[in-house]
Amino acid sequence: MKNRLPGITVQRLPLYLKCLDDLPAGQVQVSSEELAARVGLNAAMVRKDLSYLGSYGVRGVGYDVEHLRFHIKQALGLNNKWPIVIVGIGNLGRALANFDRFSSEGFHAVGLFDNDPEKVGDRFDGLAIEHIDELPAAVADRSAVIGVIATPAQAAQEVADLLARSGVRSILNFAPTVIKAPPGVKVRQADFSTEMQVLAFYLHQQS
Amino acid sequence: MKNRLPGITVQRLPLYLKCLDDLPAGQVQVSSEELAARVGLNAAMVRKDLSYLGSYGVRGVGYDVEHLRFHIKQALGLNNKWPIVIVGIGNLGRALANFDRFSSEGFHAVGLFDNDPEKVGDRFDGLAIEHIDELPAAVADRSAVIGVIATPAQAAQEVADLLARSGVRSILNFAPTVIKAPPGVKVRQADFSTEMQVLAFYLHQQS
DNA sequence: CCTTGTGAAGTGGTTCACAGCT
DNA sequence: AGCTGTGAACCACTTCACAAGG
């Protein structure tokens, strides 16, 4: 076991976690072979990924499902409850706010923000929508560490700047534009059009 | 120029395209240095990625913005209009259906499906929601090639099977579960919780 | 003189193949 | 006997560094 996981392993750990959830109720052991088939990867890769977490398998048997789930969540920091804020409460923002697996997955929404005064006060997921001007104080008061951007593209950079200044340490950007953030603020791009365009490439190739 | 682009280059081409859109109106040339700064990468990587498309830059000058945009779109197959269907018209499905950059980005929605009879007939983006039972015929009639899954996790595999049987060649899955598809059907996972969990890892590390 | 395009070197991820345990 | 854990070989991507060319 090394104490540093490759970035790409970090990206696969959430997939293993989802596969564990999909196992038949009552299944107590799982082999690298079975997990690999479920995620669509090679068994050696699964074993190598999991070995970075420590030696939690049993030779000749496999991995204990609950034990493994615990250690993956541990490695990802999902045994905390990270406070997050969501900016832009259109259809996408509402979908995110209603996402009820937050609680089981290490996050909880502590603020919903929009710049439309019409929307302020509406409630989702037990939270009232607040005006974007309230964001800096809210992030500080509620110790939010992740900001989710679900605004139109033209507002995204401005919102990212505001989030960064307010003190979040990570940004998940759903707007179809590339945003910059100061060093120390980790950004992930999570947008629909990028994924679609990648699929288009493979369609195009075939034809 | 080779005729095979590395998979990871394919994933970055959409980002370059977005950066070209963000350039000040009227800017006619762009250097690898400037593009790199915008996407947050090394200039050599940008040049190498673009060199796979052919030698479309001018030494000492840079790349012609329009020319480059054309060739990236060409490579990604975005000079077609790929017909897509969206399954699961909750908040997320509506966000996708309303996504108005489709037309400029090589796609158009040709069907919206849900299993809730209450929703059937509602209109979004100029399309009426149809019942999921209509999906196979619709995919065939309208030549849809991409299926987007925006259902809850427990329905996702079933919808994926239905899409694959109906003849789509690519699936974009937003449900927080790992789905399988037969060989020949390309799947991309695009889910919120995976991205959040990756961010959680980096937060956890710092603290 | 400036910036592209690209071999070559460097880095990191994947797969193989088998020793090590149960 | 079976499955994990892991060095070693392999392969892919990134970065360097510079020749080529406007």
Coordinates of C-alpha atoms (C1' of nucleotides) in Angstrom, one line a residue:
Chain A
M1 CA 0.0 0.0 0.0
K2 CA 1.2 3.5 -1.0
N3 CA -0.4 6.5 0.6
R4 CA -1.0 8.2 -2.7
L5 CA -3.8 7.1 -5.1
P6 CA -3.4 7.8 -8.8
G7 CA -5.9 10.4 -9.9
I8 CA -7.6 7.9 -12.2
T9 CA -8.1 5.5 -9.4
V10 CA -9.9 8.2 -7.5
Q11 CA -12.2 8.6 -10.4
R12 CA -13.0 4.9 -10.5
L13 CA -13.7 4.5 -6.7
P14 CA -17.1 6.0 -7.0
L15 CA -18.0 3.5 -9.7
Y16 CA -17.0 0.6 -7.5
L17 CA -19.1 2.0 -4.7
K18 CA -22.1 2.2 -7.0
C19 CA -21.5 -1.4 -8.1
L20 CA -21.5 -2.5 -4.5
D21 CA -24.9 -0.9 -4.1
D22 CA -26.1 -2.9 -7.1
L23 CA -25.1 -6.3 -5.7
P24 CA -28.0 -8.6 -4.8
A25 CA -29.1 -7.9 -1.2
G26 CA -27.4 -10.4 1.1
Q27 CA -24.3 -10.9 -1.0
V28 CA -21.5 -10.7 1.5
Q29 CA -18.4 -11.4 -0.6
V30 CA -17.4 -10.1 -4.0
S31 CA -14.4 -11.0 -6.3
S32 CA -12.3 -8.7 -8.3
E33 CA -13.6 -10.6 -11.3
E34 CA -17.2 -9.9 -10.5
L35 CA -16.6 -6.2 -9.8
A36 CA -14.6 -5.9 -13.0
A37 CA -17.5 -7.4 -15.0
R38 CA -19.9 -4.9 -13.5
V39 CA -17.8 -1.8 -14.1
G40 CA -16.6 -3.1 -17.5
L41 CA -12.9 -3.3 -16.6
N42 CA -10.1 -5.8 -16.2
A43 CA -9.9 -7.7 -12.9
A44 CA -6.2 -6.9 -12.5
M45 CA -7.1 -3.2 -12.6
V46 CA -9.8 -3.5 -9.9
R47 CA -7.3 -5.4 -7.7
K48 CA -4.6 -2.7 -8.2
D49 CA -7.0 0.1 -7.5
L50 CA -8.3 -1.5 -4.3
S51 CA -4.8 -2.4 -3.2
Y52 CA -4.0 1.3 -3.0
L53 CA -6.5 1.4 -0.2
G54 CA -4.8 -1.3 1.7
S55 CA -5.0 -5.1 1.8
Y56 CA -8.6 -5.5 2.4
G57 CA -9.3 -8.6 0.3
V58 CA -8.9 -12.2 1.4
R59 CA -6.9 -14.4 -0.9
G60 CA -8.9 -17.4 -2.2
V61 CA -12.1 -15.7 -1.2
G62 CA -12.6 -12.1 -2.4
Y63 CA -13.6 -8.9 -0.7
D64 CA -16.1 -8.5 2.1
V65 CA -18.7 -6.2 0.6
E66 CA -19.4 -4.0 3.7
H67 CA -15.8 -3.8 4.7
L68 CA -14.9 -2.7 1.2
R69 CA -17.7 -0.2 1.0
F70 CA -16.4 1.3 4.3
H71 CA -12.9 1.6 3.1
I72 CA -13.8 3.2 -0.3
K73 CA -16.0 5.7 1.5
Q74 CA -13.2 6.3 3.9
A75 CA -10.7 6.9 1.1
L76 CA -13.0 9.3 -0.7
G77 CA -13.8 11.2 2.5
L78 CA -17.5 10.3 2.4
N79 CA -17.7 9.5 6.0
N80 CA -17.9 13.2 6.5
K81 CA -21.0 15.3 5.4
W82 CA -19.5 18.0 3.2
P83 CA -21.7 21.2 3.1
I84 CA -22.4 22.3 -0.5
V85 CA -24.2 25.3 -2.1
I86 CA -26.0 25.2 -5.4
V87 CA -26.1 28.4 -7.6
G88 CA -28.7 28.7 -10.4
I89 CA -32.1 27.1 -9.5
G90 CA -33.5 26.4 -13.0
N91 CA -34.5 22.9 -14.0
L92 CA -30.9 21.6 -13.5
G93 CA -30.4 23.2 -10.1
R94 CA -33.7 21.8 -8.9
A95 CA -32.7 18.3 -10.1
L96 CA -29.5 18.7 -8.1
A97 CA -31.3 20.1 -5.0
N98 CA -33.8 17.2 -5.0
F99 CA -31.1 14.6 -5.4
D100 CA -32.0 12.6 -2.4
R101 CA -28.9 10.4 -2.3
F102 CA -26.9 13.3 -0.9
S103 CA -27.4 12.1 2.7
S104 CA -26.1 8.6 2.0
E105 CA -23.2 9.9 -0.1
G106 CA -21.4 12.3 2.1
F107 CA -22.9 15.7 1.2
H108 CA -25.7 17.9 2.2
A109 CA -27.0 21.1 0.5
V110 CA -26.8 24.1 2.9
G111 CA -27.8 26.8 0.4
L112 CA -29.6 27.4 -2.9
F113 CA -29.0 30.7 -4.7
D114 CA -30.4 32.4 -7.8
N115 CA -30.3 36.0 -9.1
D116 CA -34.0 36.0 -10.0
P117 CA -36.0 37.7 -7.2
E118 CA -39.1 35.8 -8.3
K119 CA -37.5 32.6 -7.2
V120 CA -36.2 33.7 -3.8
G121 CA -38.2 32.1 -1.0
D122 CA -39.3 29.0 -2.9
R123 CA -38.4 25.9 -1.1
F124 CA -36.7 22.7 -2.3
D125 CA -35.3 19.9 -0.3
G126 CA -36.2 21.7 2.9
L127 CA -34.2 24.9 1.8
A128 CA -35.4 28.3 0.8
I129 CA -33.9 29.8 -2.3
E130 CA -31.8 32.9 -1.4
H131 CA -30.6 35.8 -3.5
I132 CA -27.1 35.4 -4.9
D133 CA -26.0 38.5 -2.9
E134 CA -26.4 36.4 0.2
L135 CA -23.9 33.8 -1.0
P136 CA -20.7 35.1 0.5
A137 CA -22.1 35.4 4.0
A138 CA -23.9 32.0 3.7
V139 CA -20.8 30.2 2.5
A140 CA -18.8 31.5 5.4
D141 CA -21.5 31.0 8.1
R142 CA -22.3 27.5 6.9
S143 CA -18.8 26.4 6.1
A144 CA -19.7 25.3 2.6
V145 CA -16.7 23.8 0.8
I146 CA -18.2 22.9 -2.6
G147 CA -20.0 25.2 -4.9
V148 CA -22.1 23.8 -7.7
I149 CA -22.7 26.0 -10.8
A150 CA -26.0 25.3 -12.6
T151 CA -26.4 28.7 -14.3
P152 CA -26.4 29.6 -18.0
A153 CA -22.9 29.8 -19.5
Q154 CA -22.6 33.5 -19.6
A155 CA -23.0 33.8 -15.8
A156 CA -20.7 30.9 -14.9
Q157 CA -17.3 32.6 -14.7
E158 CA -18.8 35.4 -12.6
V159 CA -20.4 32.9 -10.2
A160 CA -17.1 30.9 -10.0
D161 CA -15.3 34.1 -9.0
L162 CA -17.9 34.8 -6.4
L163 CA -17.7 31.3 -5.0
A164 CA -13.9 31.3 -4.9
R165 CA -13.9 34.7 -3.1
S166 CA -16.4 33.4 -0.7
G167 CA -14.1 30.6 0.3
V168 CA -15.3 27.3 -1.3
R169 CA -12.5 25.0 -2.1
S170 CA -14.1 23.1 -5.0
I171 CA -16.4 23.9 -7.8
L172 CA -18.5 21.6 -9.9
N173 CA -19.4 23.4 -13.1
F174 CA -22.4 22.3 -15.1
A175 CA -22.4 25.3 -17.4
P176 CA -21.2 24.7 -20.9
T177 CA -18.2 26.9 -20.7
V178 CA -14.7 26.5 -19.3
I179 CA -14.2 28.4 -16.1
K180 CA -11.0 29.5 -14.3
A181 CA -10.5 29.5 -10.6
P182 CA -7.5 30.6 -8.4
P183 CA -5.0 27.9 -7.4
G184 CA -6.3 26.1 -4.4
V185 CA -9.8 25.9 -5.8
K186 CA -10.3 22.6 -7.6
V187 CA -12.7 22.8 -10.6
R188 CA -14.5 19.9 -12.3
Q189 CA -16.3 20.3 -15.5
A190 CA -19.5 18.3 -15.6
D191 CA -21.3 19.4 -18.7
F192 CA -23.7 17.8 -20.9
S193 CA -22.5 19.1 -24.2
T194 CA -18.9 17.9 -23.8
E195 CA -20.2 14.4 -23.2
M196 CA -22.5 14.5 -26.1
Q197 CA -19.7 15.7 -28.4
V198 CA -17.5 12.8 -27.4
L199 CA -20.3 10.4 -28.3
A200 CA -20.7 12.2 -31.6
F201 CA -17.1 11.6 -32.4
Y202 CA -17.5 7.8 -32.1
L203 CA -20.7 7.8 -34.1
H204 CA -19.0 9.8 -36.8
Q205 CA -16.1 7.4 -36.9
Q206 CA -18.3 4.4 -37.5
S207 CA -20.0 6.0 -40.4
Chain B
M1 CA -0.9 13.8 -39.0
K2 CA -2.1 10.4 -38.0
N3 CA -5.6 9.3 -38.7
R4 CA -6.4 8.1 -35.2
L5 CA -6.9 10.5 -32.4
P6 CA -6.1 9.4 -28.8
G7 CA -9.3 9.0 -26.7
I8 CA -8.1 11.7 -24.4
T9 CA -7.6 14.1 -27.2
V10 CA -11.2 13.5 -28.2
Q11 CA -12.3 14.4 -24.7
R12 CA -10.4 17.7 -24.9
L13 CA -11.6 18.9 -28.3
P14 CA -15.0 20.0 -27.0
L15 CA -13.1 22.2 -24.4
Y16 CA -11.1 23.9 -27.1
L17 CA -14.3 24.5 -29.0
K18 CA -15.9 26.2 -26.0
C19 CA -12.8 28.3 -25.5
L20 CA -13.0 29.5 -29.1
D21 CA -16.6 30.6 -28.4
D22 CA -15.3 32.5 -25.4
L23 CA -12.7 34.5 -27.4
P24 CA -13.5 38.2 -27.7
A25 CA -15.7 38.8 -30.8
G26 CA -13.5 39.7 -33.7
Q27 CA -10.4 37.9 -32.6
V28 CA -9.2 36.1 -35.7
Q29 CA -6.0 34.4 -34.6
V30 CA -5.3 32.4 -31.4
S31 CA -2.0 30.9 -30.2
S32 CA -1.5 27.5 -28.6
E33 CA -0.3 29.5 -25.6
E34 CA -3.6 31.4 -25.3
L35 CA -5.8 28.4 -25.7
A36 CA -3.7 26.5 -23.2
A37 CA -4.2 29.3 -20.6
R38 CA -7.9 29.2 -21.2
V39 CA -8.3 25.5 -20.8
G40 CA -5.7 25.3 -18.1
L41 CA -3.2 23.0 -19.9
N42 CA 0.3 23.1 -21.3
A43 CA 0.7 24.7 -24.7
A44 CA 2.6 21.7 -26.1
M45 CA -0.4 19.5 -25.4
V46 CA -2.7 21.9 -27.2
R47 CA -0.4 21.8 -30.2
K48 CA -0.1 18.1 -30.1
D49 CA -3.9 17.6 -29.9
L50 CA -4.5 20.0 -32.7
S51 CA -1.8 18.4 -34.8
Y52 CA -3.8 15.2 -34.9
L53 CA -6.4 17.1 -36.9
G54 CA -3.8 18.2 -39.5
S55 CA -1.5 21.1 -39.8
Y56 CA -3.9 23.9 -39.5
G57 CA -1.8 26.4 -37.7
V58 CA 0.6 29.0 -39.2
R59 CA 4.1 29.1 -37.7
G60 CA 5.0 32.4 -36.2
V61 CA 1.3 33.4 -36.1
G62 CA -1.1 30.9 -34.5
Y63 CA -4.4 29.3 -35.5
D64 CA -7.1 31.0 -37.5
V65 CA -10.1 30.9 -35.1
E66 CA -12.8 30.1 -37.7
H67 CA -10.7 27.6 -39.6
L68 CA -9.8 25.8 -36.3
R69 CA -13.4 25.7 -35.1
F70 CA -14.5 24.2 -38.4
H71 CA -11.8 21.5 -38.3
I72 CA -12.6 20.6 -34.6
K73 CA -16.3 20.3 -35.4
Q74 CA -15.4 18.3 -38.5
A75 CA -13.3 15.9 -36.4
L76 CA -16.0 15.5 -33.8
G77 CA -18.7 15.0 -36.4
L78 CA -20.6 18.1 -35.3
N79 CA -21.3 19.2 -38.9
N80 CA -24.1 16.6 -38.8
K81 CA -27.2 17.0 -36.7
W82 CA -27.4 13.8 -34.7
P83 CA -31.0 12.9 -33.6
I84 CA -31.3 12.1 -29.9
V85 CA -34.0 10.9 -27.5
I86 CA -34.3 11.7 -23.9
V87 CA -35.8 9.3 -21.4
G88 CA -37.1 10.5 -18.0
I89 CA -38.6 13.9 -18.1
G90 CA -38.1 15.1 -14.5
N91 CA -36.2 18.2 -13.6
L92 CA -33.1 16.9 -15.2
G93 CA -34.8 15.7 -18.4
R94 CA -36.4 19.1 -18.7
A95 CA -33.1 20.8 -18.3
L96 CA -31.7 18.7 -21.1
A97 CA -34.7 19.1 -23.3
N98 CA -34.5 22.9 -22.9
F99 CA -30.8 23.0 -23.6
D100 CA -30.9 25.4 -26.5
R101 CA -27.4 25.0 -27.7
F102 CA -28.3 21.7 -29.3
S103 CA -28.8 23.3 -32.7
S104 CA -25.4 25.0 -32.7
E105 CA -23.7 21.9 -31.4
G106 CA -24.6 19.1 -33.8
F107 CA -27.6 17.5 -32.1
H108 CA -31.3 17.8 -32.0
A109 CA -33.9 16.2 -29.7
V110 CA -36.4 14.1 -31.7
G111 CA -38.2 12.4 -28.8
L112 CA -38.9 12.9 -25.0
F113 CA -40.2 9.8 -23.1
D114 CA -41.5 9.1 -19.6
N115 CA -43.4 6.3 -18.0
D116 CA -45.7 8.7 -16.1
P117 CA -49.0 9.0 -18.0
E118 CA -49.6 12.3 -16.3
K119 CA -46.7 13.8 -18.2
V120 CA -47.5 12.4 -21.6
G121 CA -48.5 15.2 -23.9
D122 CA -46.7 18.1 -22.1
R123 CA -44.5 20.0 -24.4
F124 CA -40.9 21.1 -24.1
D125 CA -38.6 22.5 -26.7
G126 CA -41.3 22.0 -29.3
L127 CA -41.8 18.3 -28.5
A128 CA -44.6 16.5 -26.8
I129 CA -43.7 13.9 -24.1
E130 CA -44.5 10.4 -25.3
H131 CA -45.0 7.2 -23.3
I132 CA -41.9 5.0 -22.9
D133 CA -43.8 2.2 -24.8
E134 CA -43.6 4.4 -27.9
L135 CA -39.8 4.5 -27.7
P136 CA -38.8 1.6 -29.9
A137 CA -40.9 2.7 -32.8
A138 CA -39.9 6.3 -32.4
V139 CA -36.2 5.5 -32.4
A140 CA -36.5 3.5 -35.6
D141 CA -38.8 6.0 -37.4
R142 CA -36.7 9.1 -36.5
S143 CA -33.3 7.4 -36.8
A144 CA -32.2 8.4 -33.3
V145 CA -28.6 7.4 -32.6
I146 CA -28.1 8.7 -29.0
G147 CA -30.3 7.9 -26.0
V148 CA -30.0 10.1 -22.9
I149 CA -31.0 8.5 -19.6
A150 CA -32.3 10.9 -17.0
T151 CA -34.4 8.5 -15.0
P152 CA -33.9 7.4 -11.3
A153 CA -31.2 4.8 -10.8
Q154 CA -33.5 1.9 -10.4
A155 CA -35.0 2.3 -13.9
A156 CA -31.7 3.0 -15.7
Q157 CA -30.6 -0.5 -16.7
E158 CA -34.0 -1.3 -18.0
V159 CA -34.1 1.9 -20.1
A160 CA -30.6 1.2 -21.3
D161 CA -31.7 -2.3 -22.5
L162 CA -34.7 -0.8 -24.2
L163 CA -32.6 1.8 -25.9
A164 CA -30.1 -0.7 -27.1
R165 CA -32.8 -3.0 -28.4
S166 CA -34.4 -0.1 -30.2
G167 CA -31.2 0.6 -32.1
V168 CA -29.4 3.6 -30.6
R169 CA -25.7 3.4 -30.9
S170 CA -24.7 5.5 -27.9
I171 CA -26.1 6.1 -24.4
L172 CA -25.4 9.0 -22.1
N173 CA -26.3 7.9 -18.6
F174 CA -27.1 10.5 -15.9
A175 CA -28.5 8.0 -13.4
P176 CA -26.2 7.3 -10.5
T177 CA -25.7 3.7 -11.3
V178 CA -23.4 1.8 -13.6
I179 CA -25.2 0.4 -16.7
K180 CA -24.2 -2.3 -19.1
A181 CA -24.9 -2.3 -22.8
P182 CA -24.2 -4.8 -25.6
P183 CA -20.9 -4.4 -27.6
G184 CA -21.4 -1.8 -30.3
V185 CA -23.3 0.5 -28.0
K186 CA -21.0 3.1 -26.5
V187 CA -22.0 4.2 -23.0
R188 CA -20.8 7.3 -21.1
Q189 CA -21.5 7.9 -17.5
A190 CA -22.3 11.5 -16.7
D191 CA -23.5 11.5 -13.2
F192 CA -23.4 14.1 -10.6
S193 CA -22.6 12.0 -7.6
T194 CA -19.4 10.6 -9.2
E195 CA -18.1 14.0 -9.8
M196 CA -19.0 15.2 -6.3
Q197 CA -17.2 12.2 -4.8
V198 CA -14.1 12.9 -6.7
L199 CA -14.1 16.5 -5.3
A200 CA -14.7 15.1 -1.8
F201 CA -11.5 13.1 -2.1
Y202 CA -9.4 16.2 -2.7
L203 CA -11.1 18.1 0.1
H204 CA -10.5 15.1 2.4
Q205 CA -6.9 15.0 1.4
Q206 CA -6.2 18.6 2.3
S207 CA -7.7 18.3 5.8
Chain C
dC1 C1' 11.6 36.7 -34.4
dC2 C1' 7.8 34.1 -33.2
dT3 C1' 4.9 30.1 -33.0
dT4 C1' 3.8 25.7 -34.9
dG5 C1' 4.7 20.7 -35.5
dT6 C1' 7.1 16.8 -33.8
dG7 C1' 10.8 13.3 -32.6
dA8 C1' 12.5 11.9 -28.2
dA9 C1' 12.5 11.5 -23.3
dG10 C1' 9.8 11.2 -19.3
dT11 C1' 5.7 10.0 -16.7
dG12 C1' 1.9 7.5 -15.4
dG13 C1' -1.6 3.9 -16.1
dT14 C1' -2.7 -0.9 -17.6
dT15 C1' -2.0 -5.6 -18.2
dC16 C1' 0.5 -9.8 -17.4
dA17 C1' 1.9 -13.4 -14.8
dC18 C1' 2.9 -15.5 -10.7
dA19 C1' 4.2 -15.7 -5.8
dG20 C1' 1.8 -15.5 -1.5
dC21 C1' -2.2 -16.6 1.6
dT22 C1' -6.3 -18.7 3.1
Chain D
dA1 C1' -7.7 -25.0 -5.2
dG2 C1' -8.8 -20.2 -5.7
dC3 C1' -8.3 -15.4 -5.5
dT4 C1' -5.6 -11.5 -3.9
dG5 C1' -1.6 -8.4 -4.2
dT6 C1' 2.2 -6.9 -6.8
dG7 C1' 6.7 -6.6 -9.4
dA8 C1' 7.8 -6.2 -14.2
dA9 C1' 6.7 -5.4 -18.9
dC10 C1' 4.0 -2.9 -21.8
dC11 C1' 1.5 0.8 -23.7
dA12 C1' -0.4 5.6 -23.8
dC13 C1' -0.2 10.2 -22.7
dT14 C1' 2.5 14.4 -21.5
dT15 C1' 6.3 17.4 -21.6
dC16 C1' 10.6 18.9 -23.5
dA17 C1' 13.3 20.9 -26.7
dC18 C1' 14.3 22.3 -31.1
dA19 C1' 14.1 22.2 -36.1
dA20 C1' 11.0 24.1 -39.7
dG21 C1' 8.8 27.9 -41.6
dG22 C1' 6.1 32.1 -42.1

